[in-house]
Short mmCIF file of C-alpha atoms and ligand atoms in Angstrom, two decimals:
data_model
loop_
_atom_site.label_atom_id
_atom_site.label_comp_id
_atom_site.label_asym_id
_atom_site.label_seq_id
_atom_site.Cartn_x
_atom_site.Cartn_y
_atom_site.Cartn_z
CA UNK A 12 -30.39 69.34 -13.82
CA UNK A 13 -31.44 65.68 -12.31
CA UNK A 14 -29.01 63.72 -9.13
CA UNK A 15 -28.31 60.90 -11.78
CA UNK A 16 -27.43 63.87 -14.50
CA UNK A 17 -25.43 65.66 -12.27
CA UNK A 18 -23.39 62.11 -11.14
CA UNK A 19 -22.58 61.38 -14.68
CA UNK A 20 -21.28 64.94 -15.63
CA UNK A 21 -18.94 64.50 -12.47
CA UNK A 22 -17.84 60.93 -13.62
CA UNK A 23 -16.90 62.23 -16.82
CA UNK A 24 -15.36 65.13 -14.91
CA UNK A 25 -13.40 63.68 -12.11
CA UNK A 26 -14.10 60.16 -11.43
CA UNK A 27 -16.19 59.74 -8.32
CA UNK A 28 -13.58 56.24 -6.70
CA UNK A 29 -15.97 52.76 -6.65
CA UNK A 30 -16.13 51.87 -3.21
CA UNK A 31 -14.45 48.51 -4.19
CA UNK A 32 -11.12 50.07 -5.06
CA UNK A 33 -10.86 51.60 -1.74
CA UNK A 34 -11.78 48.07 0.21
CA UNK A 35 -9.63 46.56 -2.05
CA UNK A 36 -6.67 48.86 -1.23
CA UNK A 37 -7.85 48.80 2.11
CA UNK A 38 -7.15 45.15 2.88
CA UNK A 39 -3.96 45.10 0.37
CA UNK A 40 -2.24 47.73 2.57
CA UNK A 41 -3.56 47.47 6.10
CA UNK A 42 -5.93 50.24 6.84
CA UNK A 43 -8.94 48.13 6.99
CA UNK A 44 -9.90 44.32 7.80
CA UNK A 45 -13.05 42.68 7.83
CA UNK A 46 -14.07 40.88 11.16
CA UNK A 47 -13.38 37.80 12.08
CA UNK A 48 -12.93 36.93 8.07
CA UNK A 49 -11.01 33.50 8.77
CA UNK A 50 -15.06 32.35 10.38
CA UNK A 51 -16.50 34.24 7.35
CA UNK A 52 -16.99 37.88 8.79
CA UNK A 53 -19.58 39.23 10.00
CA UNK A 54 -22.31 41.75 8.33
CA UNK A 55 -21.12 45.23 9.44
CA UNK A 56 -18.26 44.94 11.45
CA UNK A 57 -14.70 45.76 10.20
CA UNK A 58 -11.29 45.83 12.48
CA UNK A 59 -9.01 48.15 11.55
CA UNK A 60 -4.79 47.65 10.69
CA UNK A 61 -1.39 49.05 11.31
CA UNK A 62 -2.21 52.02 8.70
CA UNK A 63 -5.74 51.96 9.45
CA UNK A 64 -5.41 52.77 13.27
CA UNK A 65 -2.65 55.53 12.71
CA UNK A 66 -4.99 57.22 10.25
CA UNK A 67 -8.06 56.57 12.88
CA UNK A 68 -5.81 58.18 16.13
CA UNK A 69 -5.28 61.41 13.72
CA UNK A 70 -8.67 62.32 12.28
CA UNK A 71 -9.98 61.80 16.01
CA UNK A 72 -6.88 63.92 17.43
CA UNK A 73 -7.85 66.76 14.78
CA UNK A 74 -11.37 66.81 15.67
CA UNK A 75 -10.22 66.83 19.38
CA UNK A 76 -7.61 69.85 18.90
CA UNK A 77 -10.30 71.57 16.96
CA UNK A 78 -13.28 71.03 19.26
CA UNK A 79 -11.71 71.17 22.65
CA UNK A 80 -8.49 72.29 22.53
CA UNK A 81 -9.14 75.36 20.91
CA UNK A 82 -12.03 76.23 22.60
CA UNK A 83 -12.17 77.87 26.22
CA UNK A 84 -15.65 76.71 26.51
CA UNK A 85 -15.28 73.27 25.71
CA UNK A 86 -14.54 70.20 27.80
CA UNK A 87 -14.39 66.77 26.97
CA UNK A 88 -15.32 63.44 28.46
CA UNK A 89 -15.62 59.84 27.86
CA UNK A 90 -18.54 57.54 28.79
CA UNK A 91 -18.98 54.23 29.23
CA UNK A 92 -20.84 52.56 26.27
CA UNK A 93 -23.07 50.53 28.76
CA UNK A 94 -25.43 52.95 30.53
CA UNK A 95 -28.54 52.07 33.25
CA UNK A 96 -31.41 50.90 30.76
CA UNK A 97 -33.97 53.87 31.93
CA UNK A 98 -31.32 55.46 29.73
CA UNK A 99 -32.78 54.35 26.70
CA UNK A 100 -36.49 54.41 27.59
CA UNK A 101 -36.34 58.25 28.50
CA UNK A 102 -34.18 59.02 25.04
CA UNK A 103 -36.95 57.58 23.46
CA UNK A 104 -34.76 55.08 21.51
CA UNK A 105 -36.49 52.05 22.76
CA UNK A 106 -39.82 53.18 21.81
CA UNK A 107 -39.33 54.83 18.46
CA UNK A 108 -35.70 53.35 17.36
CA UNK A 109 -37.57 51.54 14.47
CA UNK A 110 -36.31 50.48 10.87
CA UNK A 111 -39.28 49.90 8.94
CA UNK A 112 -39.12 46.94 6.62
CA UNK A 113 -40.28 45.24 3.65
CA UNK A 114 -38.83 41.62 2.02
CA UNK A 115 -39.65 40.97 -1.44
CA UNK A 116 -41.88 37.97 -1.91
CA UNK A 117 -40.07 37.30 -4.93
CA UNK A 118 -36.64 37.62 -4.76
CA UNK A 119 -36.53 37.70 -1.17
CA UNK A 120 -34.54 41.10 -0.90
CA UNK A 121 -34.87 42.98 2.07
CA UNK A 122 -35.94 46.89 2.07
CA UNK A 123 -35.62 49.52 4.50
CA UNK A 124 -38.93 51.45 3.21
CA UNK A 125 -37.19 54.98 4.07
CA UNK A 126 -34.81 54.14 1.59
CA UNK A 127 -37.16 52.69 -1.43
CA UNK A 128 -38.25 55.17 -3.96
CA UNK A 129 -41.74 56.25 -3.10
CA UNK A 130 -43.40 55.12 -6.24
CA UNK A 131 -41.82 51.57 -5.73
CA UNK A 132 -43.89 51.57 -1.98
CA UNK A 133 -46.88 53.30 -3.58
CA UNK A 134 -46.97 50.31 -6.23
CA UNK A 135 -45.88 47.54 -4.01
CA UNK A 136 -43.24 46.67 -6.02
CA UNK A 137 -39.86 45.06 -5.63
CA UNK A 138 -36.84 47.76 -7.43
CA UNK A 139 -34.94 44.47 -7.95
CA UNK A 140 -37.75 42.40 -9.92
CA UNK A 141 -41.13 43.52 -9.69
CA UNK A 142 -42.58 41.24 -7.09
CA UNK A 143 -44.88 42.20 -4.47
CA UNK A 144 -43.77 43.05 -0.73
CA UNK A 145 -44.49 41.43 2.31
CA UNK A 146 -46.43 43.79 5.11
CA UNK A 147 -43.76 46.36 6.86
CA UNK A 148 -42.38 44.75 9.83
CA UNK A 149 -40.76 47.15 12.86
CA UNK A 150 -37.16 46.00 13.78
CA UNK A 151 -35.70 47.84 16.95
CA UNK A 152 -31.78 49.11 16.31
CA UNK A 153 -30.87 49.07 20.21
CA UNK A 154 -28.47 46.30 21.07
CA UNK A 155 -29.41 43.97 23.86
CA UNK A 156 -26.90 42.53 26.52
CA UNK A 157 -27.35 41.44 30.03
CA UNK A 158 -25.72 42.33 33.23
CA UNK A 159 -25.11 39.71 35.84
CA UNK A 160 -24.59 35.80 36.19
CA UNK A 161 -27.40 34.59 37.75
CA UNK A 162 -29.77 32.92 35.43
CA UNK A 163 -33.60 34.65 36.07
CA UNK A 164 -31.65 37.65 37.97
CA UNK A 165 -29.76 39.74 35.01
CA UNK A 166 -30.82 43.30 34.39
CA UNK A 167 -31.29 43.95 30.41
CA UNK A 168 -29.83 46.58 29.05
CA UNK A 169 -28.53 48.18 25.66
CA UNK A 170 -25.21 48.54 24.47
CA UNK A 171 -25.29 52.39 23.98
CA UNK A 172 -27.71 53.80 20.42
CA UNK A 173 -26.13 56.88 19.87
CA UNK A 174 -22.82 57.42 21.96
CA UNK A 175 -24.52 61.53 23.09
CA UNK A 176 -26.08 60.34 25.91
CA UNK A 177 -23.51 59.82 28.08
CA UNK A 178 -23.18 63.49 27.65
CA UNK A 179 -26.70 64.39 29.19
CA UNK A 180 -26.51 61.81 31.56
CA UNK A 181 -22.44 63.25 32.86
CA UNK A 182 -23.69 67.06 32.45
CA UNK A 183 -24.75 67.97 35.83
CA UNK A 184 -21.43 66.30 37.21
CA UNK A 185 -19.49 68.10 34.15
CA UNK A 186 -21.26 72.03 35.86
CA UNK A 187 -20.68 70.45 39.59
CA UNK A 188 -16.62 69.93 39.58
CA UNK A 189 -15.24 71.89 36.23
CA UNK A 190 -16.68 75.32 36.62
CA UNK A 191 -17.97 75.93 33.24
CA UNK A 192 -20.25 78.59 32.80
CA UNK A 193 -23.03 78.21 30.04
CA UNK A 194 -22.51 78.79 27.16
CA UNK A 195 -20.41 75.82 26.96
CA UNK A 196 -19.85 72.58 25.20
CA UNK A 197 -19.46 68.90 26.28
CA UNK A 198 -17.12 66.54 23.34
CA UNK A 199 -17.02 63.26 23.29
CA UNK A 200 -15.87 60.18 20.67
CA UNK A 201 -17.07 56.86 21.29
CA UNK A 202 -18.61 54.25 20.27
CA UNK A 203 -22.21 53.39 19.33
CA UNK A 204 -23.85 49.53 17.95
CA UNK A 205 -27.09 49.59 15.89
CA UNK A 206 -28.90 46.34 14.77
CA UNK A 207 -28.86 48.14 11.22
CA UNK A 208 -30.49 45.94 8.93
CA UNK A 209 -29.26 46.61 6.22
CA UNK A 210 -25.29 47.24 7.16
CA UNK A 211 -23.24 47.86 3.77
CA UNK A 212 -21.12 50.29 1.41
CA UNK A 213 -17.89 48.97 3.48
CA UNK A 214 -17.68 52.08 6.74
CA UNK A 215 -20.34 53.73 5.65
CA UNK A 216 -23.28 51.93 7.71
CA UNK A 217 -21.77 49.81 10.08
CA UNK A 218 -23.48 48.05 13.37
CA UNK A 219 -20.36 48.70 15.59
CA UNK A 220 -19.19 52.45 14.86
CA UNK A 221 -17.52 55.45 16.39
CA UNK A 222 -19.20 58.69 16.79
CA UNK A 223 -18.02 62.52 17.35
CA UNK A 224 -20.36 64.94 19.34
CA UNK A 225 -20.69 68.05 20.41
CA UNK A 226 -23.62 69.63 23.03
CA UNK A 227 -23.76 72.77 23.44
CA UNK A 228 -25.36 73.99 26.56
CA UNK A 229 -26.98 77.37 25.71
CA UNK A 230 -29.37 80.11 27.21
CA UNK A 231 -32.66 79.61 25.07
CA UNK A 232 -32.69 83.36 24.13
CA UNK A 233 -28.75 82.47 22.14
CA UNK A 234 -29.91 79.41 20.91
CA UNK A 235 -30.37 80.98 16.52
CA UNK A 236 -26.61 82.47 17.34
CA UNK A 237 -25.02 79.38 18.61
CA UNK A 238 -26.74 77.15 16.19
CA UNK A 239 -25.21 79.61 13.09
CA UNK A 240 -21.64 79.09 15.14
CA UNK A 241 -21.73 75.73 15.40
CA UNK A 242 -23.02 74.79 11.71
CA UNK A 243 -20.31 77.40 9.69
CA UNK A 244 -17.48 76.10 11.90
CA UNK A 245 -18.28 72.43 11.38
CA UNK A 246 -18.50 72.85 7.57
CA UNK A 247 -15.55 75.18 7.80
CA UNK A 248 -13.31 72.14 9.51
CA UNK A 249 -14.79 69.19 7.05
CA UNK A 250 -13.89 71.77 3.79
CA UNK A 251 -10.60 72.08 5.44
CA UNK A 252 -9.96 68.35 5.00
CA UNK A 253 -10.72 67.44 2.13
CA UNK A 254 -9.39 68.36 -2.03
CA UNK A 255 -13.16 68.24 -3.62
CA UNK A 256 -14.42 71.20 -2.15
CA UNK A 257 -17.30 71.25 -4.03
CA UNK A 258 -18.99 67.70 -2.98
CA UNK A 259 -19.26 69.29 0.22
CA UNK A 260 -23.18 70.86 0.63
CA UNK A 261 -25.74 71.85 3.18
CA UNK A 262 -29.01 70.02 3.20
CA UNK A 263 -31.75 71.57 5.13
CA UNK A 264 -33.94 69.40 6.95
CA UNK A 265 -37.53 69.26 5.49
CA UNK A 266 -40.82 69.95 8.17
CA UNK A 267 -41.59 66.15 7.72
CA UNK A 268 -38.00 65.22 8.68
CA UNK A 269 -37.87 67.66 11.55
CA UNK A 270 -37.86 66.26 15.10
CA UNK A 271 -40.96 67.61 17.08
CA UNK A 272 -38.73 69.74 19.46
CA UNK A 273 -36.68 70.84 16.38
CA UNK A 274 -37.01 74.54 14.82
CA UNK A 275 -34.40 73.58 12.15
CA UNK A 276 -31.85 71.18 11.70
CA UNK A 277 -29.18 70.53 8.54
CA UNK A 278 -26.95 67.62 7.52
CA UNK A 279 -23.30 68.22 6.16
CA UNK A 280 -23.17 65.68 3.63
CA UNK A 281 -20.61 64.87 0.66
CA UNK A 282 -20.90 63.71 -2.26
CA UNK A 283 -19.64 59.95 -3.57
CA UNK A 284 -20.52 56.98 -5.83
CA UNK A 285 -23.42 56.85 -2.97
CA UNK A 286 -24.82 60.14 -4.37
CA UNK A 287 -25.17 62.86 -1.67
CA UNK A 288 -24.87 61.45 1.60
CA UNK A 289 -24.76 62.75 5.91
CA UNK A 290 -21.12 63.04 7.03
CA UNK A 291 -22.56 65.14 10.25
CA UNK A 292 -25.76 66.59 11.63
CA UNK A 293 -26.35 70.26 13.20
CA UNK A 294 -29.30 69.73 15.22
CA UNK A 295 -31.45 72.01 17.24
CA UNK A 296 -32.26 69.67 20.54
CA UNK A 297 -33.44 72.37 22.73
CA UNK A 298 -34.26 71.42 26.58
CA UNK A 299 -35.77 68.05 24.92
CA UNK A 300 -32.95 65.76 26.28
CA UNK A 301 -31.99 67.50 29.99
CA UNK A 302 -36.18 67.40 30.43
CA UNK A 303 -36.84 63.63 29.56
CA UNK A 304 -33.66 62.46 31.39
CA UNK A 305 -35.18 64.87 34.37
CA UNK A 306 -38.37 63.49 34.34
CA UNK A 307 -37.55 59.48 34.54
CA UNK A 308 -34.54 60.07 36.52
CA UNK A 309 -35.94 62.61 39.03
CA UNK A 310 -33.21 64.67 39.13
CA UNK A 311 -33.07 68.54 38.94
CA UNK A 312 -30.80 68.96 35.64
CA UNK A 313 -31.82 73.31 36.05
CA UNK A 314 -28.77 75.25 35.91
CA UNK A 315 -28.49 78.10 37.56
CA UNK A 316 -27.11 81.27 36.16
CA UNK A 317 -24.61 82.57 38.59
CA UNK A 318 -24.81 86.55 37.83
CA UNK A 319 -28.62 86.26 37.37
CA UNK A 320 -29.63 83.31 39.42
CA UNK A 321 -32.15 82.58 36.64
CA UNK A 322 -32.96 78.85 36.94
CA UNK A 323 -33.74 77.12 33.15
CA UNK A 324 -33.03 73.63 31.66
CA UNK A 325 -30.62 74.82 28.94
CA UNK A 326 -31.37 74.36 25.42
CA UNK A 327 -28.58 72.33 23.33
CA UNK A 328 -26.84 72.35 20.08
CA UNK A 329 -25.63 68.95 18.82
CA UNK A 330 -23.02 68.45 16.42
CA UNK A 331 -22.70 65.03 15.67
CA UNK A 332 -20.93 62.86 13.20
CA UNK A 333 -18.93 59.95 12.21
CA UNK A 334 -15.51 59.08 12.70
CA UNK A 335 -15.90 55.97 10.22
CA UNK A 336 -17.63 57.64 8.05
CA UNK A 337 -14.85 60.46 7.95
CA UNK A 338 -12.23 57.66 7.40
CA UNK A 339 -14.27 56.45 4.61
CA UNK A 340 -15.03 59.41 2.66
CA UNK A 341 -11.41 60.67 3.11
CA UNK A 342 -10.06 57.76 1.53
CA UNK A 343 -13.05 58.14 -1.27
CA UNK A 344 -11.46 61.53 -1.70
CA UNK A 345 -8.11 61.33 -1.59
CA UNK A 346 -7.89 58.35 -3.70
CA UNK A 347 -6.81 58.78 -7.47
CA UNK A 348 -5.11 56.98 -9.99
CA UNK A 349 -2.29 58.50 -12.00
CA UNK A 350 -1.45 57.08 -15.55
CA UNK A 351 2.07 57.57 -16.50
CA UNK A 352 2.36 60.94 -18.62
CA UNK A 353 5.74 58.69 -20.73
CA UNK A 354 2.96 56.17 -21.73
CA UNK A 355 6.00 53.67 -19.77
CA UNK A 356 3.89 52.08 -17.78
CA UNK A 357 4.73 54.27 -14.06
CA UNK A 358 1.17 54.37 -13.26
CA UNK A 359 0.54 55.29 -9.62
CA UNK A 360 -2.29 55.42 -7.11
CA UNK A 361 -2.01 58.06 -5.03
CA UNK A 362 -3.65 59.00 -1.26
CA UNK A 363 -3.98 62.61 -1.64
CA UNK A 364 -4.89 62.74 2.13
CA UNK A 365 -4.32 65.89 4.17
CA UNK A 366 -0.87 65.79 5.34
CA UNK A 367 -2.38 66.49 9.08
CA UNK A 368 -4.49 62.83 8.95
CA UNK A 369 -1.97 60.83 6.82
CA UNK A 370 -1.12 57.80 8.57
CA UNK A 371 2.73 58.12 7.63
CA UNK A 372 4.27 61.55 7.43
CA UNK A 373 8.09 60.44 6.20
CA UNK A 374 9.57 57.58 4.52
CA UNK A 375 13.35 57.47 4.75
CA UNK A 376 14.64 55.54 1.72
CA UNK A 377 18.64 54.87 1.61
CA UNK A 378 19.24 54.73 -2.18
CA UNK A 379 21.47 51.36 -1.83
CA UNK A 380 21.08 49.11 1.27
CA UNK A 381 24.49 47.06 1.21
CA UNK A 382 26.25 50.62 1.41
CA UNK A 383 26.91 51.16 5.02
CA UNK A 384 28.01 54.39 5.02
CA UNK A 385 24.33 55.28 3.66
CA UNK A 386 22.45 53.41 5.87
CA UNK A 387 24.48 54.27 9.02
CA UNK A 388 22.87 57.72 8.09
CA UNK A 389 18.99 56.82 7.16
CA UNK A 390 18.93 55.02 10.02
CA UNK A 391 20.47 57.72 12.15
CA UNK A 392 17.87 60.64 10.58
CA UNK A 393 14.77 57.79 10.70
CA UNK A 394 15.19 57.63 14.48
CA UNK A 395 15.52 60.81 14.85
CA UNK A 396 12.12 61.72 12.95
CA UNK A 397 10.46 59.27 15.02
CA UNK A 398 10.68 61.20 18.18
CA UNK A 399 8.08 63.38 16.07
CA UNK A 400 6.27 61.63 13.78
CA UNK A 401 5.15 58.24 12.36
CA UNK A 402 7.89 57.45 9.85
CA UNK A 403 9.30 54.32 7.87
CA UNK A 404 12.33 52.91 7.00
CA UNK A 405 12.69 51.01 3.74
CA UNK A 406 15.11 49.75 1.80
CA UNK A 407 13.63 47.18 -0.45
CA UNK A 408 13.82 47.60 -3.86
CA UNK A 409 14.41 50.49 -6.41
CA UNK A 410 13.80 53.98 -5.64
CA UNK A 411 10.83 54.32 -7.66
CA UNK A 412 8.91 51.53 -6.15
CA UNK A 413 9.65 52.82 -2.89
CA UNK A 414 8.25 56.02 -4.19
CA UNK A 415 4.79 54.30 -5.36
CA UNK A 416 4.45 52.19 -2.07
CA UNK A 417 4.28 55.56 -0.11
CA UNK A 418 2.32 57.49 -2.51
CA UNK A 419 0.29 54.78 -2.51
CA UNK A 420 -0.11 55.21 1.25
CA UNK A 421 -0.72 58.39 1.27
CA UNK A 422 3.03 59.45 3.18
CA UNK A 423 2.77 62.98 1.85
CA UNK A 424 7.11 63.32 2.24
CA UNK A 425 9.94 60.67 1.22
CA UNK A 426 13.77 61.36 2.16
CA UNK A 427 16.20 59.95 0.03
CA UNK A 428 19.65 59.57 1.69
CA UNK A 429 22.34 59.61 -1.26
CA UNK A 430 26.46 59.97 -2.25
CA UNK A 431 25.67 63.22 -2.12
CA UNK A 432 24.86 62.99 1.22
CA UNK A 433 27.84 61.79 2.66
CA UNK A 434 29.66 65.19 1.09
CA UNK A 435 27.58 68.12 2.08
CA UNK A 436 25.18 66.38 5.10
CA UNK A 437 21.85 67.45 2.44
CA UNK A 438 19.11 64.68 1.54
CA UNK A 439 16.82 64.64 -1.40
CA UNK A 440 13.35 65.34 -0.02
CA UNK A 441 10.58 64.56 -2.34
CA UNK A 442 6.78 65.86 -1.92
CA UNK A 443 3.89 63.27 -2.95
CA UNK A 444 1.87 65.46 -5.25
CA UNK A 445 3.63 67.43 -6.90
CA UNK A 446 6.68 64.19 -7.24
CA UNK A 447 9.24 67.91 -6.71
CA UNK A 448 12.21 67.21 -5.08
CA UNK A 449 14.24 69.59 -3.07
CA UNK A 450 17.62 69.45 -1.31
CA UNK A 451 17.94 70.09 2.30
CA UNK A 452 20.20 70.51 4.88
CA UNK A 453 19.57 67.12 7.38
CA UNK A 454 20.07 70.07 10.22
CA UNK A 455 16.45 71.29 8.60
CA UNK A 456 14.81 68.48 8.05
CA UNK A 457 12.54 68.05 11.50
CA UNK A 458 11.62 71.26 11.68
CA UNK A 459 10.99 71.46 7.68
CA UNK A 460 8.58 68.55 8.05
CA UNK A 461 7.13 69.45 11.38
CA UNK A 462 5.87 73.00 10.31
CA UNK A 463 4.18 71.27 7.22
CA UNK A 464 2.64 67.54 8.86
CA UNK A 465 1.64 69.05 12.17
CA UNK A 466 -1.87 70.96 12.30
CA UNK A 467 -2.39 75.08 12.87
N1 GAP B 245 -26.67 61.63 18.10
C1 GAP B 245 -27.48 61.91 17.23
C2 GAP B 245 -27.15 60.68 16.05
O1 GAP B 245 -26.88 59.66 16.60
P1 GAP B 245 -27.44 59.63 13.83
O2 GAP B 245 -27.59 60.84 12.51
O3 GAP B 245 -27.49 58.65 13.79
O4 GAP B 245 -27.42 60.91 14.76
C3 GAP B 245 -24.40 60.80 13.38
O5 GAP B 245 -25.72 59.52 13.76
C4 GAP B 245 -23.61 60.56 12.81
O6 GAP B 245 -23.25 58.97 13.06
C5 GAP B 245 -23.89 60.28 11.37
O7 GAP B 245 -23.54 61.74 10.96
C6 GAP B 245 -23.00 59.56 10.73
O8 GAP B 245 -21.80 60.03 10.35
C7 GAP B 245 -23.03 58.46 11.31
N2 GAP B 245 -23.04 57.34 11.73
C8 GAP B 245 -24.67 56.74 11.85
N3 GAP B 245 -24.84 55.95 11.72
C9 GAP B 245 -24.17 55.23 11.69
C10 GAP B 245 -23.24 53.94 10.81
N4 GAP B 245 -24.62 53.14 10.77
N5 GAP B 245 -22.45 53.41 10.60
C11 GAP B 245 -21.22 54.31 10.23
N6 GAP B 245 -21.62 55.39 10.79
C12 GAP B 245 -23.08 55.78 10.95
#
């Protein structure tokens, strides 16, 4: 079965969500806005709204918790966006970080050669209109910037093209300051900047985005073992937070895709309306990065084993993924439009986000906003829950509409305070996906929710 046939079959089963549904929901409900929109926007840049920032923080925190906090042999850093320009010479980016582009002479569309069907390249034929291509041109993706204020005396450098370089730069300081011993890892979440020539598909390919990296330093003899460990760990990590587990797979790099120093590499791919696409890369970086930085800086970046006194440049397993791509994939994975089974027009849009990651954990809803007794209890419950999780207080419109509003932003639980509450101190707790409702004593509410919305 071809990939297109597979996708069509899938579309007939559980539908793959069009990106524009997510773009529209994101703007309408305050997840993501186009950057500088009042000036017409800038391609490849986005801002995150009130719900977007909550979701993003939860995604980041869950990654940090599982990668750093839950591993005794992993520590974190946070590096600057700008480094010494030599870093990008050592890393090979100045020379090799290029996209090769062609333009169609007829319809003027621009294509990255590596994104074209090889047949189109061979036949020199534009896939959109059949026109001829221009000669290929090379574009460096690094974003330049200048340090200093005196004209003619300013130093050219770059916004970091990949966040991980700071980890190699700080590796020696971490070894000397934090008593880590090989095997150990350094994690970082940070921005990266690329002059992508064809930014697009919303958050999928941007010019400013955020990456999460683990660089795990090992003795060469243990490289295979740790590569396999992190490859499996990262795959399971993604499985934990998605609904459509069958849309996750490994793609093993072929010989033509591998870096010259890499014995193997895998992408963790997720399937959306864009097809199978990379979500995170598991890379065999060997001693390439530390050797290059040793060579370019003149500093000795070798490691001495405290027990055996062996000196060597550690080898590195890298897991490198995108916060923004995670954000987008999670929304695509979670989005569902459910028609009203009774056909009465009560259709709903639901985000089946994992409760750990949902931007709002619980909505507190007094049945009527003009009944002081209900409002007083509801506000107390809201104030108490706020200390532990993000909650929203909502008393606008009827209760059905309020449930729908919360479903659409993925709030896993709604608490309704009604007249029975005043008699027996219980509330109605409604769960988002099943829409099931239970009565629960107010005194048990916080523990009940905490048990379900915090990771473990
Ligand atoms: N240090 C290795 C590295 O940077 P990469 O495959 O270029 O590898 C890692 O990037 C991850 O960063 C990708 O798997 C993807 O999730 C994310 N990413 C890369 N380019 C991106 C872009 N232009 N916009 C959004 N995310 C991007």
